[in-house]
Amino acid sequence: MSLELSNGRRVVWNWSNFLSEDTRPRVIDAVTGDVICELIGHTDYIRHGVELRDGRLLTWSNDQTLRVWRLTDGVCELILDGHEDYVNYACEVSGDRIISSSGDKTVRVWSLKGGAQLHCMAPGDLRSSLEISLVLNGRLAAHAGGVIYLYDIDDGCLIETIDSEEQYCDVLHFDEGHFLCVTKDFATVYAYSDGREASQVPLKGYLSGVGALPDQQLITWHWNRFKAKKLFFELWAPLQKKCLGSYECSGEEVLAIKDLCDGRVAVSCSDYRLLIFQKAPFRLSRIVDFPADRNGNFFIYNPSDLTHFTAENAVLPKPAVGGEMKARNELHSRLLRFSEASSVRLKGQSWEYYGSGMVLSDGRVALNAEDGWFQLWDFPSNTSERLSPAAMQVTHPEYFDMMRKAACNNGDRDSIVERFAELHGVSKAEIGESIAALDGEGRNDAVACRPTESGAILIWRPATSEIWMLSPNIGERPFTTSLLNGADGNLSLVNGAPVIAPDGDVYLWNGSGFEQLNDGDAPVRVPPGVRDSIQSVRWCSKGRIVIRHGSGVNVRDAKSGELVTHLDGGHGVGNWGFVELQDGKLVTWTRTSLRSWTAESYEPLVELRDPVDWGPGREFVCPLKSGGVAFSVGPYSGDSRVVIWDGAHEIAVYNGHRGEVSRLVELSDGAYLTYEDSSDGDIVYWRNPVPLHS
């Protein structure tokens, strides 16, 4: 977790693992990363925090307390103790007061002067905890189970109970005298004074939302997520019970709405586009580039945040000139619709897990039909040929060779054993038993293996850094297994894996640098494709080795082993991966954002704060042969976008999928095949008609 503070500071702590219990947040210099102080006191998981108006920091935790910290030296000046369960939210209100909510189903008001509890608001027997929705005009609106409780903050008295008749609802500010209760079917306006209903606006079911505008206007939206991928907007004057206009367009989900105070409204979407609407008459006037928030060393693009966006930013996109964008501090986004991307949707077909080998020598793509036959597709002409497995073996034997090679390079143990047995005429069972004997006891303590160019098998155990070679033998035994890094373990794996050079040579860490691994006098070499299968460490261009480390990656010199730099992913969370692009840029990512770094000197370039939580950990991020990177959040995310990003200021979002995307294969320059992880399991072929400017 990372919270931005005043005076160029941040407070960070690790919440990527709920059980990690990082209870000592650090206040750091946002530019240098130097630790200013530690905040020591909480005894359980810290849920969040906020900087107070007087410059101090308020945090709240599962230890049932809130704490107020002095940021200069980390001294805890105040402990707000009284909740009987975890504290899930808190905010500062006028009069030097704090309001907090908790799993104990209460909302409490505290004094910041001495820490005394002023009021405890507990509506009664609730099925779920009471959540703070809105604090304004001396009123507190909290809700639980679709019921809103309106309180007077000064005396803690309940003013009104409002039943939304839905299990879930949102409460939003509308104007100085009214607030909104938003369910899937209605946006209802209530008075702050007594909680009485003033008006009601219809919504269109799930995936709908509202944005309150000045002059007592309201913009509503609905997203048809599953098929059409359409956005439907309406502008309302709810107190007059009048719809002022409507508009429909293609797009992804709405994230933020901001009135520009000049008769226009800005709407940002998860396709990284900014839609500018004119209010009178209500219509879409233009789509503009997203301006960067230059905070620190990165150009930051966050489509969920429009706080820094102004009417002056709402200008037309800069045209491309000579392959370069005129403006390098704006994100230019394009939406690729199903029809515009020359898309083809296929049902009842799939491809082998290692899809890189499915493009045949004649350019067609081999897919697997449900009955075991093959369907060979020529997508540009939208034609296909159906072949039996026997006919496929005769006409395209290279397909099976490529698939088996890909399986071996990616560490499929059965394929590696079968390859060794065929090469050397030995028993598959014996080889499999010998490898299994090296496995540890736990499920996560198994060995990994890869084929070598010499026909042997390289085996390593990540947990212990042991590495073996299973080699064919001349003599009585058909094969021999030998430990390569010695009993003293002087050569170690890096992040549980060997380092593979671009030519396939294998290197290990010797304590001060990288040393080539030898089997006797001969260097160990694996097929070059093995290098792409190891995600935690990579020998990159310009003789640099990139290693996942903590919240970022370490970059070391391949010759000396010296640390060149550490590239931090920010926000106090662990690094989830990295890729090197064709032009040498490096992209790292966490569950909250992606960051890019320049090719020559690894200087900070762009931070892309993707609006979807990557919490499921099933994302794919693929460097493209045509340049840039493609990513999708993957299964269990509720997100069906595929994003193509040049690592800098250009992006294209394909929205032709109906379900989450679990796999992508780049077929050729600008052509892709993606697999939907849905009940239908559709395969979609599509093209990006306009390449990105990298």
XYZ file of C-alpha atoms in Angstrom, residues 155 403 512 561 587:
5
model
C -25.509 14.876 18.907
C 4.268 -28.621 -30.100
C 29.720 -12.176 -6.397
C 27.435 -9.253 -11.362
C 7.869 -3.047 -18.168
